[in-house]
mmCIF file of C-alpha atoms in Angstrom:
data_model
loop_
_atom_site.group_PDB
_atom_site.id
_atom_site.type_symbol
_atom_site.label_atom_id
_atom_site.label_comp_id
_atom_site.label_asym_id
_atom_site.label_seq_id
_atom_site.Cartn_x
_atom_site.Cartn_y
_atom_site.Cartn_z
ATOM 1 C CA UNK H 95 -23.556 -16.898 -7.707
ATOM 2 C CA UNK H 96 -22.415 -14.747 -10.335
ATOM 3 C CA UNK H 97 -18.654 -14.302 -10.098
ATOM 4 C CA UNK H 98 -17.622 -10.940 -9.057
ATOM 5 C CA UNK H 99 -14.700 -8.572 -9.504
ATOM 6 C CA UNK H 100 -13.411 -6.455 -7.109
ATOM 7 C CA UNK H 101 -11.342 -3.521 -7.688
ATOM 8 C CA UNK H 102 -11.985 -1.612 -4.376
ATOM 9 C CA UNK H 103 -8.579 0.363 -3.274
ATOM 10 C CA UNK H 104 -8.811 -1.609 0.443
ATOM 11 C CA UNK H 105 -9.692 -3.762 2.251
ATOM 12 C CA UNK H 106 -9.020 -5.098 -1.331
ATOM 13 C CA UNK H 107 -9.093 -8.214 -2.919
ATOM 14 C CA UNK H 108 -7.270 -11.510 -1.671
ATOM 15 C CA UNK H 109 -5.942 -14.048 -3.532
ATOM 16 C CA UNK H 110 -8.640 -16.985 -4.186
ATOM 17 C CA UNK H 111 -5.985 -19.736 -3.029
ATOM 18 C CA UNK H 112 -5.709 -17.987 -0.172
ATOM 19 C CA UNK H 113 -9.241 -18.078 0.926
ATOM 20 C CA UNK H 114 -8.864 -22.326 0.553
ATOM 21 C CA UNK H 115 -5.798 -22.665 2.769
ATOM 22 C CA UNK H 116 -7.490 -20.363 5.111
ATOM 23 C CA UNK H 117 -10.975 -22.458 5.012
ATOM 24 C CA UNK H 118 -8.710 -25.528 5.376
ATOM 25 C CA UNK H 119 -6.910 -24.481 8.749
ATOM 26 C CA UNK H 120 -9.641 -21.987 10.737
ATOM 27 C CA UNK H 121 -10.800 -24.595 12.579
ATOM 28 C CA UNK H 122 -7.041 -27.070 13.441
ATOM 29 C CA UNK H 123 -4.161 -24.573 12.250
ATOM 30 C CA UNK H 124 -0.959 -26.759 12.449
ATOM 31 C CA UNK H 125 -2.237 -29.566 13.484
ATOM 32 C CA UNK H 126 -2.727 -28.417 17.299
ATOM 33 C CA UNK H 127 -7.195 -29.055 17.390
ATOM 34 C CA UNK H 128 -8.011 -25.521 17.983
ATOM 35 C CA UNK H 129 -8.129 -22.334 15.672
ATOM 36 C CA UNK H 130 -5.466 -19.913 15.782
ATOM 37 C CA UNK H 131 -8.046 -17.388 17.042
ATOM 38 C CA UNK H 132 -8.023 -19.218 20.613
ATOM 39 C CA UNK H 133 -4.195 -19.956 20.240
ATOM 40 C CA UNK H 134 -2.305 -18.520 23.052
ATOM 41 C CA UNK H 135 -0.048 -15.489 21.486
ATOM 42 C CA UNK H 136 3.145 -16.865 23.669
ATOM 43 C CA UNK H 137 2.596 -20.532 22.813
ATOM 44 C CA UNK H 138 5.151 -22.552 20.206
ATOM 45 C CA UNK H 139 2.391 -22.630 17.450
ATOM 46 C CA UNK H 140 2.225 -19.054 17.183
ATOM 47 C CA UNK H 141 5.924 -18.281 17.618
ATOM 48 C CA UNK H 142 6.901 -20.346 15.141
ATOM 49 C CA UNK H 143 4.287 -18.673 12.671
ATOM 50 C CA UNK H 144 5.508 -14.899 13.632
ATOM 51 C CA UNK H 145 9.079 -16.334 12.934
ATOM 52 C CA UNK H 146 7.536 -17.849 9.559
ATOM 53 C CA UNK H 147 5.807 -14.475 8.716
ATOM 54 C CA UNK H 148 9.243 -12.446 8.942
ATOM 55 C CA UNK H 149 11.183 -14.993 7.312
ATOM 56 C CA UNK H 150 8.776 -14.583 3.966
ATOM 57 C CA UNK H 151 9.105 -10.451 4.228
ATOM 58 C CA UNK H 152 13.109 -11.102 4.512
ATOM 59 C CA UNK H 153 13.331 -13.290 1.443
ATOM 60 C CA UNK H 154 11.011 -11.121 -0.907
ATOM 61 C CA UNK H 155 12.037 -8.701 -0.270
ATOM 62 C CA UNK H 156 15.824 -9.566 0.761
ATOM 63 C CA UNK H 157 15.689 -7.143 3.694
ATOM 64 C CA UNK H 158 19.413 -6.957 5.308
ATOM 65 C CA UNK H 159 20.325 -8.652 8.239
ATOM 66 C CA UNK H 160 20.738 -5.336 10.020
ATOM 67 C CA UNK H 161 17.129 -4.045 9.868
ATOM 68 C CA UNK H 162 13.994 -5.379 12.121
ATOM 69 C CA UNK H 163 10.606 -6.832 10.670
ATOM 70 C CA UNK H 164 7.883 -5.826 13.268
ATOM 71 C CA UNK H 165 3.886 -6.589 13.145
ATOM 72 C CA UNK H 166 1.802 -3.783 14.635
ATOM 73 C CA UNK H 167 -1.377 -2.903 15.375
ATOM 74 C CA UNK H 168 -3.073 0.533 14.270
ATOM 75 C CA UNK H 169 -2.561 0.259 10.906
ATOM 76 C CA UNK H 170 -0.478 2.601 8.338
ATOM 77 C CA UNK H 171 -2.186 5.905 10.119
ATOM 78 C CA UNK H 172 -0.878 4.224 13.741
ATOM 79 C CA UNK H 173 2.666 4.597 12.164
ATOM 80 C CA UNK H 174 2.026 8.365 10.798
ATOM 81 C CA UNK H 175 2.403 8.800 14.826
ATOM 82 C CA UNK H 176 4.857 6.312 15.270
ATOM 83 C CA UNK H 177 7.599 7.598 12.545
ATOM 84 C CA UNK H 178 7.848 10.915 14.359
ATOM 85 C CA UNK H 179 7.378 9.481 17.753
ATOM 86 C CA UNK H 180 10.455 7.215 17.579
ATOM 87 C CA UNK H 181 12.608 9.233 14.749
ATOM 88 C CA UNK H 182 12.130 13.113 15.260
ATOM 89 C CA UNK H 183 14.118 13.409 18.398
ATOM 90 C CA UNK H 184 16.907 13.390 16.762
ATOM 91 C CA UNK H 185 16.482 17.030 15.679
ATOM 92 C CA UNK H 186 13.204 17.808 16.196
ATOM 93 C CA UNK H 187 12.297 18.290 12.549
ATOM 94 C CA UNK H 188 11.660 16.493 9.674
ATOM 95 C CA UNK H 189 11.146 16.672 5.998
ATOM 96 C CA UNK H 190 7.558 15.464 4.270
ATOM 97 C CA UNK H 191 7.227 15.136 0.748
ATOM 98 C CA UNK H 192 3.623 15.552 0.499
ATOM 99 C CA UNK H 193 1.704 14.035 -3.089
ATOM 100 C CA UNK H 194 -1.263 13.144 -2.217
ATOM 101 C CA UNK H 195 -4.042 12.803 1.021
ATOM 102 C CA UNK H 196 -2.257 10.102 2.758
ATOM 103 C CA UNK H 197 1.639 12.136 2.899
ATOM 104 C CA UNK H 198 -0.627 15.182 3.569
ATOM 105 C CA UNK H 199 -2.472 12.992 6.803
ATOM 106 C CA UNK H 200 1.074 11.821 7.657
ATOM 107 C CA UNK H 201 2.758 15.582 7.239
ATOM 108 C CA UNK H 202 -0.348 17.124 9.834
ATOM 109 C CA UNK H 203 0.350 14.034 12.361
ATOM 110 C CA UNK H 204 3.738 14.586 12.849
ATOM 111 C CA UNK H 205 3.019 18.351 13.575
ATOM 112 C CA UNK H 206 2.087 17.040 16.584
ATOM 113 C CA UNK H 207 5.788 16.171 17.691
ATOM 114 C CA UNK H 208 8.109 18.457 16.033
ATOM 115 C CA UNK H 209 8.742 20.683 13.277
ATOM 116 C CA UNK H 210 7.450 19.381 9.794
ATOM 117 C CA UNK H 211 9.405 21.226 6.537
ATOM 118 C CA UNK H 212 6.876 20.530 3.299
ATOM 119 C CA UNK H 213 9.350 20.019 0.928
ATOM 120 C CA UNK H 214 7.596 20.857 -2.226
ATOM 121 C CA UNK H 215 5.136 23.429 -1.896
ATOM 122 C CA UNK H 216 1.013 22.582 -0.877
ATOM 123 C CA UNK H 217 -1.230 22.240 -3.472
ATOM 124 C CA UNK H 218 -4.980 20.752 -3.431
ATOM 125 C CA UNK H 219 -4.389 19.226 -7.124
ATOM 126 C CA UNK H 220 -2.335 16.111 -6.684
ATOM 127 C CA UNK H 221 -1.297 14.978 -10.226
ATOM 128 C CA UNK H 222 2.759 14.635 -9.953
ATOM 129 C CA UNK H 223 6.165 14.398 -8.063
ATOM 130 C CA UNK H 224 7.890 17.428 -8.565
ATOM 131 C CA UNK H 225 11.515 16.845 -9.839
ATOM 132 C CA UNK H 226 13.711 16.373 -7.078
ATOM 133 C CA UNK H 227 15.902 19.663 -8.111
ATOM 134 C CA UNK H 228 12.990 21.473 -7.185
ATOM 135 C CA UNK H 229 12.566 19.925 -3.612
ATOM 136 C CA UNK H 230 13.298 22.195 -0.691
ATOM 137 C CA UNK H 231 15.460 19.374 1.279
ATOM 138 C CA UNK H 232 16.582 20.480 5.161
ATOM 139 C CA UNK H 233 20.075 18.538 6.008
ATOM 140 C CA UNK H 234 18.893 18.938 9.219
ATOM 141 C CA UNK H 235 15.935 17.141 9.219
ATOM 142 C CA UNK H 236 15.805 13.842 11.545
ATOM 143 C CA UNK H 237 14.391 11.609 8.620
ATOM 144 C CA UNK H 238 12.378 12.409 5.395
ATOM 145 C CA UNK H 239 9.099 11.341 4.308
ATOM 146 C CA UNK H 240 7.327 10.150 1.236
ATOM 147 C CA UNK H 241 4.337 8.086 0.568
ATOM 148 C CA UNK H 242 5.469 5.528 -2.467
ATOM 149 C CA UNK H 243 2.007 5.261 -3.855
ATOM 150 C CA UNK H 244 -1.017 7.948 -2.979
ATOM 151 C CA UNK H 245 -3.780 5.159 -3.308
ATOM 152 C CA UNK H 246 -6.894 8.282 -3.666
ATOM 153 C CA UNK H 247 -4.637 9.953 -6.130
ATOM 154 C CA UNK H 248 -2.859 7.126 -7.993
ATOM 155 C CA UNK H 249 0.076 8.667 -7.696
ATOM 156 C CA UNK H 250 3.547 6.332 -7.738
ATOM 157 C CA UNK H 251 7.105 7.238 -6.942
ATOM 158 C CA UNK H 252 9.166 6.284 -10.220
ATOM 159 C CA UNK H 253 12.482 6.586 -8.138
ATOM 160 C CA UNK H 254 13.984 6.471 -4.841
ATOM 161 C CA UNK H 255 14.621 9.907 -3.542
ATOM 162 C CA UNK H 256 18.542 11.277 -2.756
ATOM 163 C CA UNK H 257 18.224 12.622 0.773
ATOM 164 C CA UNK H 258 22.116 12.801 0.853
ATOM 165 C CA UNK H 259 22.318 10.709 3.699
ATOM 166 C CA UNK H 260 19.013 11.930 5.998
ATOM 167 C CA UNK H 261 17.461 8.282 6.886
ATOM 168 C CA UNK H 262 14.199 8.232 4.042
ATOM 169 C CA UNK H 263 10.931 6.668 5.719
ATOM 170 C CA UNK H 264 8.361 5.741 3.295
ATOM 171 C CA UNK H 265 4.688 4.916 3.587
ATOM 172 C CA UNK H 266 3.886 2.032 1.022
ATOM 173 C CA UNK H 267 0.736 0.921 2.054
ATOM 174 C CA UNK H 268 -0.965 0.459 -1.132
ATOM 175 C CA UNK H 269 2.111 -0.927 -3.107
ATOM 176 C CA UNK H 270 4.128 -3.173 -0.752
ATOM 177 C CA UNK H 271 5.308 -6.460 -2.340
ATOM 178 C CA UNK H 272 4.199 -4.902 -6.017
ATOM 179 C CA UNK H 273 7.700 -4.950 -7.179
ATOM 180 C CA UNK H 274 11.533 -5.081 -6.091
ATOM 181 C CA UNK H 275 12.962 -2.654 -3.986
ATOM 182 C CA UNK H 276 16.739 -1.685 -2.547
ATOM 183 C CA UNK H 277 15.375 -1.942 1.175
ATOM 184 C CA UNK H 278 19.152 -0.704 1.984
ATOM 185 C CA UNK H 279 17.900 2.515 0.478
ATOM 186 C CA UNK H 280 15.399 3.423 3.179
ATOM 187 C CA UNK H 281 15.594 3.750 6.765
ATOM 188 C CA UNK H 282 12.273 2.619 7.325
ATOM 189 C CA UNK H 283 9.696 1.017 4.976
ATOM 190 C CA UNK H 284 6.313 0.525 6.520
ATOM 191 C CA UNK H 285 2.605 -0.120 5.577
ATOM 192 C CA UNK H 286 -1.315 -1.191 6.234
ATOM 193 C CA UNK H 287 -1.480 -4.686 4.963
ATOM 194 C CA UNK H 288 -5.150 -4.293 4.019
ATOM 195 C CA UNK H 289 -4.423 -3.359 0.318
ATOM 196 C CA UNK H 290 -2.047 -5.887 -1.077
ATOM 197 C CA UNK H 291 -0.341 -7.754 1.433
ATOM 198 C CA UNK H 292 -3.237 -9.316 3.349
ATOM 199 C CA UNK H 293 -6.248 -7.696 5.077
ATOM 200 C CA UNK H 294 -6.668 -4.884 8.043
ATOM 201 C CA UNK H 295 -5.526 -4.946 11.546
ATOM 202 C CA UNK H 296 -1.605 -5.103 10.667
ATOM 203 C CA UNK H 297 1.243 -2.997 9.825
ATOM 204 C CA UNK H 298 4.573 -4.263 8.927
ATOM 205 C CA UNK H 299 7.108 -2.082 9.448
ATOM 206 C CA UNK H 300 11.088 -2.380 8.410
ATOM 207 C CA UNK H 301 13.695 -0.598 10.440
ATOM 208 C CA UNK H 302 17.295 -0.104 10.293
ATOM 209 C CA UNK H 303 18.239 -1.140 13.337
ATOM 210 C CA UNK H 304 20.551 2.113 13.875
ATOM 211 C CA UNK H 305 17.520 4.008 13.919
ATOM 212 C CA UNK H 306 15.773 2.369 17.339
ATOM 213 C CA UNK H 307 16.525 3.526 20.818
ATOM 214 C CA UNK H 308 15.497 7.166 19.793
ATOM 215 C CA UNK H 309 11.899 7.646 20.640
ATOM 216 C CA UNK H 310 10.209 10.558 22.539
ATOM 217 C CA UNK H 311 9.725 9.625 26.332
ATOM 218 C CA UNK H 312 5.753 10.207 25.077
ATOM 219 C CA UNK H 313 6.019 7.797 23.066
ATOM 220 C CA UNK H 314 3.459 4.962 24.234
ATOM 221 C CA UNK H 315 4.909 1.230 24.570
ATOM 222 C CA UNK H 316 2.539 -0.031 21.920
ATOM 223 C CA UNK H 317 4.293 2.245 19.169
ATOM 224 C CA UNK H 318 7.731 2.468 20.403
ATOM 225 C CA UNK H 319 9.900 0.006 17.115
ATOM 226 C CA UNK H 320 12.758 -0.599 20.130
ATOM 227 C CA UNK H 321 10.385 -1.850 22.725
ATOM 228 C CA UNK H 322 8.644 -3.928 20.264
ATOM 229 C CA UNK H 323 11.540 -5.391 18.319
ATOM 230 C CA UNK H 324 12.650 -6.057 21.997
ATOM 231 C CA UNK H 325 9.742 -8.354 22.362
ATOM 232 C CA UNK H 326 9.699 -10.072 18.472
ATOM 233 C CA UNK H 327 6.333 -7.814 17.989
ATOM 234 C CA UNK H 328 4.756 -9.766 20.937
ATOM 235 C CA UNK H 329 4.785 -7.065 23.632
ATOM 236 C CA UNK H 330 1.329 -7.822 24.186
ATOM 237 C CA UNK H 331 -1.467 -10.107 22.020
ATOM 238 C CA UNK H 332 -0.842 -8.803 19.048
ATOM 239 C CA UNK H 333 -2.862 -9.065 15.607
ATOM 240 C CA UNK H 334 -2.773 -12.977 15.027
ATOM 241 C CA UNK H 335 -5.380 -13.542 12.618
ATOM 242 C CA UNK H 336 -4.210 -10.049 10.596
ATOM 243 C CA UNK H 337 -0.867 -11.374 10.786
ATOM 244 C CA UNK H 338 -1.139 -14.875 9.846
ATOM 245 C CA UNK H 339 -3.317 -13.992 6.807
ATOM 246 C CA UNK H 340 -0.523 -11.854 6.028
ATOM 247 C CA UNK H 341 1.986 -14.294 5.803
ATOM 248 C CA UNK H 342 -0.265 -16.621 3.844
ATOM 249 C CA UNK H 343 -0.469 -13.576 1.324
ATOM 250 C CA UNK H 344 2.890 -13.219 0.836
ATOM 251 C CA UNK H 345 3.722 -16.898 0.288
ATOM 252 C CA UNK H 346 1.219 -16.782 -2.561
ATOM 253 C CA UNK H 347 3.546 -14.355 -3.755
ATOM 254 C CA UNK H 348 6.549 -16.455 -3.293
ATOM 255 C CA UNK H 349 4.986 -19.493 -5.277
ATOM 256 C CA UNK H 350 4.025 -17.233 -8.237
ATOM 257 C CA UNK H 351 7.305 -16.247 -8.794
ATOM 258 C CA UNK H 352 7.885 -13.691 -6.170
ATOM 259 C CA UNK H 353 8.041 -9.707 -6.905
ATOM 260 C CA UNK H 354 9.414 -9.714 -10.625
ATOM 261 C CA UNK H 355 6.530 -11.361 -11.916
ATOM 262 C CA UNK H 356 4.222 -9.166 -9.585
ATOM 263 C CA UNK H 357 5.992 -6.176 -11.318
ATOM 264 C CA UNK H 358 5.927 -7.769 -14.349
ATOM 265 C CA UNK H 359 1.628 -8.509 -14.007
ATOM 266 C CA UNK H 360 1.014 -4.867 -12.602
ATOM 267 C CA UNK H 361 2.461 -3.628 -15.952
ATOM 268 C CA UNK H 362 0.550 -5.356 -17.772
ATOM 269 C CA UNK H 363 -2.663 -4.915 -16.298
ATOM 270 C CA UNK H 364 -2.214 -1.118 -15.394
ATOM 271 C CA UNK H 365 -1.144 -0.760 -19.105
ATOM 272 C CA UNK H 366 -4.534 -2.201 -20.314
ATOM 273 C CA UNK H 367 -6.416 0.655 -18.483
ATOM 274 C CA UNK H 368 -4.233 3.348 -19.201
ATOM 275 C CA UNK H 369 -4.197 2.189 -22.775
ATOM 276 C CA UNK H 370 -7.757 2.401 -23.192
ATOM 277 C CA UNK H 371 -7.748 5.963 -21.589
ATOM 278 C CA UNK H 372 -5.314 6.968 -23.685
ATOM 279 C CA UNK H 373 -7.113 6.019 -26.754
ATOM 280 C CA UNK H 374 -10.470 7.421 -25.978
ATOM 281 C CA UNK H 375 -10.146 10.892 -27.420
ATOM 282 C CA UNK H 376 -10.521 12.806 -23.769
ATOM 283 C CA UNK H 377 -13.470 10.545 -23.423
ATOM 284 C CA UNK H 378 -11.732 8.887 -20.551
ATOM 285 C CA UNK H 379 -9.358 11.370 -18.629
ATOM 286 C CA UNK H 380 -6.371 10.341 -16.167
ATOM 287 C CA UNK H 381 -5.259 13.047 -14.844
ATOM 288 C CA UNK H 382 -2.009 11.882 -13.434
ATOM 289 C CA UNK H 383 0.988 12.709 -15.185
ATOM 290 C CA UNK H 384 2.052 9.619 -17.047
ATOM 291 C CA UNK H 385 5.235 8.947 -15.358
ATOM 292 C CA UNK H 386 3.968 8.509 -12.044
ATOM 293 C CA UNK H 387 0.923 7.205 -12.656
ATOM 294 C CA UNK H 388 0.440 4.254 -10.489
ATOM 295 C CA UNK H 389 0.521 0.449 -11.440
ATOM 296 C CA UNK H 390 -1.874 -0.116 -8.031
ATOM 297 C CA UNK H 391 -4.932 2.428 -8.368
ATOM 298 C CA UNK H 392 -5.850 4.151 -11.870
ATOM 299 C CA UNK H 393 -8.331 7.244 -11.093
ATOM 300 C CA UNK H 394 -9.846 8.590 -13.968
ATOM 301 C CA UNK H 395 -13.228 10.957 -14.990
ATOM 302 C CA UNK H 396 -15.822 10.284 -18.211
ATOM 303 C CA UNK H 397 -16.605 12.862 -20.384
ATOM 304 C CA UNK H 398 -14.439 15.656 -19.335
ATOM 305 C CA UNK H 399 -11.839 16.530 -17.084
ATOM 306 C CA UNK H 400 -14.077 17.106 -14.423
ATOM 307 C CA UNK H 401 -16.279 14.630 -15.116
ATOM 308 C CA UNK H 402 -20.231 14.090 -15.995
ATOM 309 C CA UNK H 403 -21.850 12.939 -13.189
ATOM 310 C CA UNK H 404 -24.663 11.307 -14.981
ATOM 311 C CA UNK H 405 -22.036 9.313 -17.036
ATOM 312 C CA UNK H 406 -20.006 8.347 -14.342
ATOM 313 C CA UNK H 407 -23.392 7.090 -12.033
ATOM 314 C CA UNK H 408 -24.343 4.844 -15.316
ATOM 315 C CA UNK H 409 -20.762 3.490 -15.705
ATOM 316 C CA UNK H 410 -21.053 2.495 -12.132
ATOM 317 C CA UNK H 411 -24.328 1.304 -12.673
ATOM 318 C CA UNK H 412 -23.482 -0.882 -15.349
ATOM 319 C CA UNK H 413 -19.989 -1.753 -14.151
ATOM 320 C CA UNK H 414 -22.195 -3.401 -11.165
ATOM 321 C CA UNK H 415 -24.508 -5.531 -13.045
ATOM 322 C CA UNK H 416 -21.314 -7.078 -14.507
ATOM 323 C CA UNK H 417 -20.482 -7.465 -10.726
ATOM 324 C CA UNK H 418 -17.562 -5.388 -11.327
ATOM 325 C CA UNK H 419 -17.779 -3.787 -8.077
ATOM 326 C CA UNK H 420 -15.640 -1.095 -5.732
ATOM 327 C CA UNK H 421 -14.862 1.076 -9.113
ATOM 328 C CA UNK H 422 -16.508 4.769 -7.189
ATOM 329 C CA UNK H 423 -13.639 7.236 -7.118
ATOM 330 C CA UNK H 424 -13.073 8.747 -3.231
ATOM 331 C CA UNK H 425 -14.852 10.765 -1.910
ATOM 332 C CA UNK H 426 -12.163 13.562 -2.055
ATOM 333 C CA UNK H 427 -11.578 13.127 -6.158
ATOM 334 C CA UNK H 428 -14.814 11.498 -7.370
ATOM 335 C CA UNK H 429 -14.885 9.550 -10.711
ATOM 336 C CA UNK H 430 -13.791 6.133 -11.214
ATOM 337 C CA UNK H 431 -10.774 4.286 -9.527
ATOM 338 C CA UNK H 432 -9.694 0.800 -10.664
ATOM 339 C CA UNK H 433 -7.042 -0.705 -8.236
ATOM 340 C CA UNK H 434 -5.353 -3.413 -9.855
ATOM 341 C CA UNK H 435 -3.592 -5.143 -7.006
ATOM 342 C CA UNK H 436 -1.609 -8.065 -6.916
ATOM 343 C CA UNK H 437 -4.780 -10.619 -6.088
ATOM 344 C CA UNK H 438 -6.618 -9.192 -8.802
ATOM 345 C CA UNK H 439 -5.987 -11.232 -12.139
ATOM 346 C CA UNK H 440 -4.914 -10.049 -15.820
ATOM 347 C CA UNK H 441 -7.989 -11.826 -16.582
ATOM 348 C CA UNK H 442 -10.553 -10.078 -14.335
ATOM 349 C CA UNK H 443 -8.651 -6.653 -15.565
ATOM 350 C CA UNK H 444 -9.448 -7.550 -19.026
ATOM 351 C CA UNK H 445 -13.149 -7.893 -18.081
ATOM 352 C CA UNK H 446 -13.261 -4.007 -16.547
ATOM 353 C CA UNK H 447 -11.195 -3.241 -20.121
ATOM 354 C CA UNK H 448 -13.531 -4.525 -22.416
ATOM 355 C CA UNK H 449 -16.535 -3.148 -20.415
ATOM 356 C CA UNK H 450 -14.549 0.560 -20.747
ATOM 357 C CA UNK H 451 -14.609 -0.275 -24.438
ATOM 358 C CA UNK H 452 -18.427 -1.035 -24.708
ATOM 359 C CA UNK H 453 -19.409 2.046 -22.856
ATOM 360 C CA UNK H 454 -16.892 4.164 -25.116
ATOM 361 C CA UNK H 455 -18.251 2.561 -28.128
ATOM 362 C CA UNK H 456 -21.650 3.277 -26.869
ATOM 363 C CA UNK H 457 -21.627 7.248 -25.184
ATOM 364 C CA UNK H 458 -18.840 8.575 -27.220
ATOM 365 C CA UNK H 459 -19.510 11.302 -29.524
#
């Protein structure tokens, strides 16, 4: 078969190695005869894997002794409920930094709980962060909210925000493990793993550990962080397979290097794209503003700044006989998005660049 390349924003590509060491256990992980998919959840095989799992997160990240690792079902859009569920009660309100469609899903979720201040003010054209002198902070505000990469927009956070000592909770689905952050910076850090940190079914979520034992009596058991750090993220069966691919993932990571060189590879591969935009005399448009344009997913339109359709179906078109594949814009923005995750090689990033060049070359006036 032809090989393929897949630049779809999630479930996204996995590292190739991956796929061997997961062909090589499915049937006798660790030795025990069975699969881990009929491995009892309380057993010693699959303790000692969910203690393996955190470890990894701890040491790429170099999480602080005093915040919890937890594995949770329902995803990043389970913990839009969860973050005001367990954090708002504080004060009943909370700050959202909304850039994109994911903070705006998270902002309307947590209407649901308490008061939600939008910090900068709505827009439907997501194309920057708003300097932070312009941000309409409440120091009242039980936490405050950003999403670290808007994967539909491309959209990245270029700095940590100053909440001036309000706990800061950050979504970072689509750019977990990407590069080195402060975790001591945030009160919570959580995210889908289905984008760059293993495949769907799984959030991981980093708390502070000063920040459990404040959740809403509403709150259900299955999204309550104290309950479930209670139980080591075992409160009931939780997401095994999810999980275990997850850890697999992010020991990849660790034997390439571990997040500098992840950084240093999302440079250099967003830089090729952006490059070739850049260069194409408005033939190719980003319309992010170049400072936070993101490493992880590069939107962009042909022909104009609102695109040609007819160019953008036969870019696709070709794109696909190339068997570059997943390059259609959402739904919500159209165009094309590239998302250059961590599985996805300099090399196969190189292919999509020199096929952008061809079709320049080719429909360019």
């Amino acid at each position: 078969m032809p090989k393929v390349y897949n630049f779809g924003a999630g479930p996204a590509k996995m590292p190739e190695e991956v796929y061997e060491i997961i062909r090589n256990e499915f049937t006798n992980f660790e030795g025990s005869g069975i699969s881990l998919l009929e491995t009892s959840h309380r057993s010693s095989t699959y303790l000692k894997l969910n203690k393996e799992v955190q470890d990894v997160v701890r040491r790429l990240l170099n999480v602080p002794q005093n915040y919890k690792i937890l594995f949770l079902a329902g995803g990043g859009q389970g913990e839009f409920a969860a973050v005001p569920l367990n954090l708002i009660s504080r004060t009943g309100t909370a700050d959202y930094v909304v850039t994109g469609a994911w903070s705006a899903k998270a902002a309307k979720e947590a209407k649901k709980y308490g008061k939600v201040n939008l910090v900068i003010p709505p827009t439907d054209r997501y194309v920057d962060v708003p300097d932070q002198s312009k941000w309409n902070l409440d120091p009242n505000a039980s936490y405050v909210h950003i999403c670290t990469n808007e994967t539909i927009h491309g959209i990245e956070f270029d700095f940590i925000p100053d909440t001036k000592g309000v706990p800061l909770v950050a979504d970072m689905s689509s750019n977990f493990m990407s590069k080195n952050v402060d975790v001591s910076k945030f009160g919570v850090i959580y995210g889908g793993a289905q984008k760059n940190i293993g495949t769907s079914g799984v959030a991981l979520v980093i708390i502070r550990e000063d920040l459990l034992n404040q959740a809403l009596p509403i709150c259900p058991s299955i999204l309550d962080w104290t309950i479930n750090a209670k139980n080591d993220s075992i409160l009931n069966t939780p997401p095994m397979f999810a999980i275990y691919i997850m850890g697999r993932v992010l020991q990849w990571i660790e034997r390439q290097g571990g997040l500098d060189v992840m950084a240093d590879l999302a440079t250099k591969k967003s830089s090729l794209i952006y490059n070739i935009i850049e260069e194409s005399n408005g033939f190719y448009y980003a319309p992010v503003a170049k400072n936070v344009r993101s490493k992880m997913n590069i939107p962009f339109r042909i022909g104009s700044t609102d695109g040609n359709d007819t160019l953008e179906k036969e870019f696709l078109k070709g794109a696909e006989a190339l068997g570059l594949i997943q390059l259609k814009g959402h739904r919500d923005v159209g165009g094309i998005r590239a998302s250059t995750y961590n599985a996805v090689t300099l090399e196969e990033v190189e292919t999509l660049a020199n096929y952008m060049k061809d079709f320049y070359k080719k429909h360019s006036k």
